[in-house]
XYZ file of C-alpha atoms in Angstrom:
278
model
C -83.065 -3.539 -13.433
C -84.753 -2.525 -16.524
C -84.308 0.917 -18.320
C -87.067 3.506 -18.616
C -84.931 5.847 -20.524
C -81.570 5.617 -22.242
C -79.652 8.546 -24.095
C -78.966 8.106 -27.549
C -75.420 8.792 -26.571
C -74.917 5.343 -25.390
C -74.344 3.930 -28.874
C -71.270 6.164 -29.140
C -70.280 5.245 -25.753
C -70.879 1.358 -25.885
C -71.790 0.609 -29.479
C -75.102 -0.587 -28.562
C -78.169 1.581 -29.576
C -80.852 2.323 -26.893
C -83.305 -0.027 -28.753
C -80.878 -2.834 -28.272
C -80.516 -2.127 -24.537
C -84.377 -1.737 -24.169
C -84.936 -5.188 -25.690
C -81.930 -6.755 -23.815
C -81.264 -4.717 -20.442
C -78.721 -7.419 -19.512
C -76.459 -6.569 -22.304
C -75.349 -3.364 -20.316
C -74.500 -5.439 -17.232
C -72.750 -8.143 -19.135
C -70.572 -5.576 -20.952
C -69.112 -4.667 -17.494
C -65.631 -6.309 -16.840
C -66.366 -9.147 -14.350
C -63.837 -8.127 -11.862
C -65.571 -4.728 -11.354
C -69.159 -5.886 -10.859
C -68.968 -6.589 -7.210
C -67.768 -2.937 -6.322
C -70.424 -1.696 -8.861
C -73.150 -3.332 -7.131
C -71.958 -2.507 -3.562
C -72.199 1.160 -4.663
C -75.764 0.710 -5.885
C -76.795 -1.007 -2.492
C -75.300 1.941 -0.613
C -77.461 4.261 -2.703
C -80.609 2.328 -1.807
C -79.758 1.696 1.941
C -77.815 4.578 2.923
C -78.808 7.404 0.268
C -75.011 7.782 -0.326
C -74.192 9.123 -3.615
C -70.635 8.786 -4.946
C -69.078 8.074 -8.189
C -67.898 4.534 -9.210
C -65.350 3.562 -11.859
C -65.505 0.327 -13.796
C -64.331 -1.258 -17.157
C -66.807 -1.788 -19.772
C -66.506 -3.728 -23.082
C -67.496 -1.756 -26.172
C -69.471 -3.737 -28.841
C -66.334 -4.006 -30.993
C -64.469 -5.611 -28.147
C -62.428 -2.704 -26.947
C -62.213 -2.029 -23.275
C -62.827 1.442 -21.834
C -63.003 2.958 -18.364
C -66.210 4.456 -17.186
C -67.258 6.579 -14.447
C -70.900 6.491 -13.257
C -72.521 8.887 -10.871
C -76.116 9.052 -9.814
C -78.857 8.792 -7.171
C -82.067 7.005 -6.296
C -85.678 8.020 -6.282
C -88.053 6.200 -4.237
C -91.562 6.265 -5.527
C -94.780 6.238 -3.193
C -95.362 2.320 -3.822
C -91.592 1.701 -2.770
C -90.185 1.169 -6.202
C -86.612 2.469 -6.342
C -85.474 4.134 -9.553
C -81.905 4.819 -10.538
C -80.909 7.941 -12.382
C -77.364 8.541 -13.419
C -74.695 9.631 -16.083
C -71.894 7.553 -17.298
C -68.917 8.743 -19.137
C -65.736 7.558 -20.634
C -62.800 8.315 -18.444
C -60.214 6.106 -20.034
C -57.845 8.982 -20.919
C -58.063 10.208 -17.171
C -57.599 6.675 -15.869
C -54.530 6.075 -18.145
C -52.970 9.475 -17.027
C -53.444 8.534 -13.498
C -51.718 5.118 -13.997
C -48.933 6.827 -15.812
C -48.386 8.980 -12.792
C -48.357 5.922 -10.465
C -45.853 4.357 -12.948
C -43.471 7.159 -12.878
C -43.582 7.498 -9.233
C -42.670 3.810 -8.659
C -40.073 4.262 -11.558
C -38.294 7.049 -9.779
C -38.150 4.922 -6.535
C -36.877 1.881 -8.295
C -34.104 3.775 -10.083
C -33.121 5.619 -6.914
C -32.877 2.141 -5.107
C -30.838 0.506 -7.949
C -28.595 3.589 -8.017
C -27.992 3.490 -4.338
C -27.174 -0.271 -4.289
C -24.823 0.004 -7.081
C -23.065 3.046 -5.680
C -22.561 1.129 -2.329
C -21.487 -1.993 -4.013
C -18.026 -3.505 -3.390
C -15.896 -5.962 -5.262
C -17.124 -8.629 -2.792
C -20.951 -8.354 -3.220
C -21.207 -6.782 -6.700
C -22.445 -10.218 -8.226
C -25.240 -10.298 -5.708
C -26.016 -6.570 -6.255
C -26.233 -7.179 -9.999
C -28.403 -10.207 -9.569
C -30.833 -8.089 -7.353
C -30.750 -5.450 -9.972
C -31.782 -7.880 -12.728
C -34.489 -9.184 -10.353
C -35.896 -5.839 -9.455
C -36.007 -4.675 -13.083
C -37.776 -7.992 -14.222
C -40.397 -7.879 -11.503
C -41.160 -4.105 -12.030
C -41.434 -4.518 -15.883
C -43.428 -7.698 -15.435
C -41.317 -9.475 -18.124
C -40.667 -13.321 -18.169
C -37.009 -12.876 -18.117
C -34.428 -10.391 -17.425
C -30.539 -10.772 -17.948
C -27.186 -9.406 -18.464
C -24.677 -10.716 -21.196
C -20.957 -10.042 -20.977
C -18.654 -10.073 -24.033
C -15.293 -11.765 -23.970
C -13.480 -9.879 -26.627
C -10.356 -12.055 -26.705
C -12.328 -15.204 -27.066
C -14.998 -13.545 -29.313
C -17.883 -15.176 -27.228
C -20.686 -13.752 -25.069
C -22.048 -15.263 -21.872
C -25.408 -14.806 -19.821
C -23.795 -13.880 -16.440
C -27.003 -12.754 -14.681
C -30.567 -14.012 -15.097
C -33.904 -13.672 -13.449
C -36.973 -15.673 -14.514
C -40.647 -15.119 -13.659
C -42.782 -18.081 -12.350
C -43.020 -21.088 -14.524
C -40.490 -19.622 -17.030
C -37.555 -21.919 -17.933
C -34.075 -20.470 -17.189
C -31.599 -20.383 -19.979
C -28.470 -19.227 -18.252
C -26.739 -22.630 -18.293
C -27.429 -22.993 -22.176
C -26.045 -19.502 -22.810
C -22.378 -19.779 -21.833
C -19.413 -18.907 -24.126
C -21.670 -18.462 -27.119
C -19.665 -17.692 -30.312
C -20.299 -14.074 -31.545
C -19.348 -14.743 -35.160
C -22.605 -16.573 -36.291
C -24.627 -13.434 -35.159
C -23.131 -10.381 -37.029
C -26.417 -8.603 -37.165
C -26.849 -8.738 -33.395
C -23.334 -7.801 -32.548
C -23.416 -4.865 -34.985
C -26.328 -3.451 -33.223
C -24.532 -3.730 -29.902
C -21.417 -2.258 -31.231
C -23.156 0.728 -32.579
C -24.983 1.287 -29.301
C -28.488 0.456 -30.804
C -31.199 -1.090 -28.781
C -33.102 -4.118 -30.248
C -36.944 -3.935 -29.839
C -38.849 -6.969 -31.161
C -42.652 -7.282 -30.642
C -42.238 -10.506 -32.636
C -39.520 -12.577 -33.953
C -40.982 -12.065 -37.325
C -39.646 -8.453 -37.362
C -35.995 -9.757 -37.618
C -34.429 -9.106 -41.007
C -33.657 -12.120 -43.358
C -29.914 -11.711 -42.638
C -30.550 -12.483 -38.922
C -31.805 -16.116 -39.474
C -29.128 -17.420 -37.118
C -30.137 -15.346 -34.054
C -33.791 -15.871 -34.807
C -33.158 -19.589 -34.430
C -31.363 -19.001 -31.285
C -34.160 -17.070 -29.789
C -36.775 -19.397 -30.927
C -34.942 -22.131 -29.114
C -35.539 -20.155 -25.808
C -39.307 -19.876 -26.742
C -38.854 -16.130 -26.964
C -41.744 -14.219 -28.446
C -40.919 -10.602 -27.776
C -37.579 -9.164 -26.905
C -35.950 -5.879 -25.662
C -32.221 -5.468 -25.588
C -29.831 -2.563 -24.738
C -26.083 -2.547 -25.043
C -23.708 -1.746 -22.226
C -20.799 0.386 -23.225
C -17.525 0.252 -21.268
C -14.713 3.003 -22.221
C -16.629 3.542 -25.460
C -16.825 -0.119 -26.590
C -19.791 -2.538 -26.256
C -19.021 -4.875 -23.359
C -22.391 -6.740 -23.252
C -26.129 -6.189 -23.061
C -28.971 -6.030 -20.632
C -32.428 -7.222 -21.699
C -35.933 -8.507 -21.365
C -37.628 -11.615 -22.765
C -41.390 -12.306 -23.127
C -42.120 -15.962 -23.464
C -45.918 -16.247 -22.453
C -47.390 -13.580 -24.669
C -46.479 -10.982 -27.330
C -45.484 -7.510 -26.077
C -45.127 -4.084 -27.543
C -42.192 -2.226 -25.996
C -42.876 1.342 -24.947
C -40.412 4.022 -24.714
C -40.403 3.731 -20.903
C -38.919 0.143 -21.136
C -36.189 1.334 -23.225
C -35.452 4.371 -21.045
C -35.402 2.199 -17.801
C -32.938 -0.386 -19.552
C -30.706 2.467 -20.751
C -30.453 3.910 -17.276
C -29.825 0.620 -15.780
C -27.142 -0.097 -18.393
C -25.333 3.067 -17.716
C -25.361 2.603 -13.907
C -24.077 -0.898 -14.159
C -21.277 0.067 -16.446
C -20.250 2.923 -14.126
C -20.251 0.624 -11.096
C -17.932 -1.752 -12.896
C -15.534 0.819 -14.110
C -15.266 2.252 -10.432
C -14.582 -1.389 -8.931
C -11.931 -2.079 -11.851
C -9.868 1.129 -11.061
C -6.821 0.491 -8.812
C -6.977 1.977 -5.278
């Protein structure tokens, strides 16, 4: 595979000039994401053997290191001497791919919320704990976080306890270490919950200086990034639900906050229903 002609547009697309690719044709192939190479070559083989022309999508690394989605469509020309030429066009389809992924995400999101809602609506006093554990697990798996959990406040004792926890593979559970934790040392955190404000931390370094005690507590759990949403019962904060990232830093998108807000409201509503006298 060596190039006969490369459009100048390739520099905008990949960061490499045509001259660089003429000198080193393997640069184009090595820029392709390794997981996509097999499919790409299978399509090329179909063009040669079966004269099938169809587009193929693959990921390609720009010279600056950024990753983009590309679509290539083309055909073959067989010369009299049997030499096979490829002609084709590649274009950046990152925006289209992201839009498609977003549609899939929202479709799965709707299914998850419907399932959680149905399970909570049908929960009884006898099985509510198992339903809440299943809810935390479903949320954690869907969002691909390292931990998902629920904390409940004990207003009379002024403590908070981790009552439900799900951990991803190879992630150390923390629930046993987080029982009857005094609220008093963590006024910044508690004020956020009382004021119905979520806490989104891409890094613990984002915590203000006055929150040093909570930063120490989170660091002891190896937390790198965190998202927490309060649970409100009869107009008062009764606890919170949250996600932790331990293995890598994460930026929390609006969708993650939205799903926790919905889950929080449904959990509180279910608990209120079960607490009402028959």
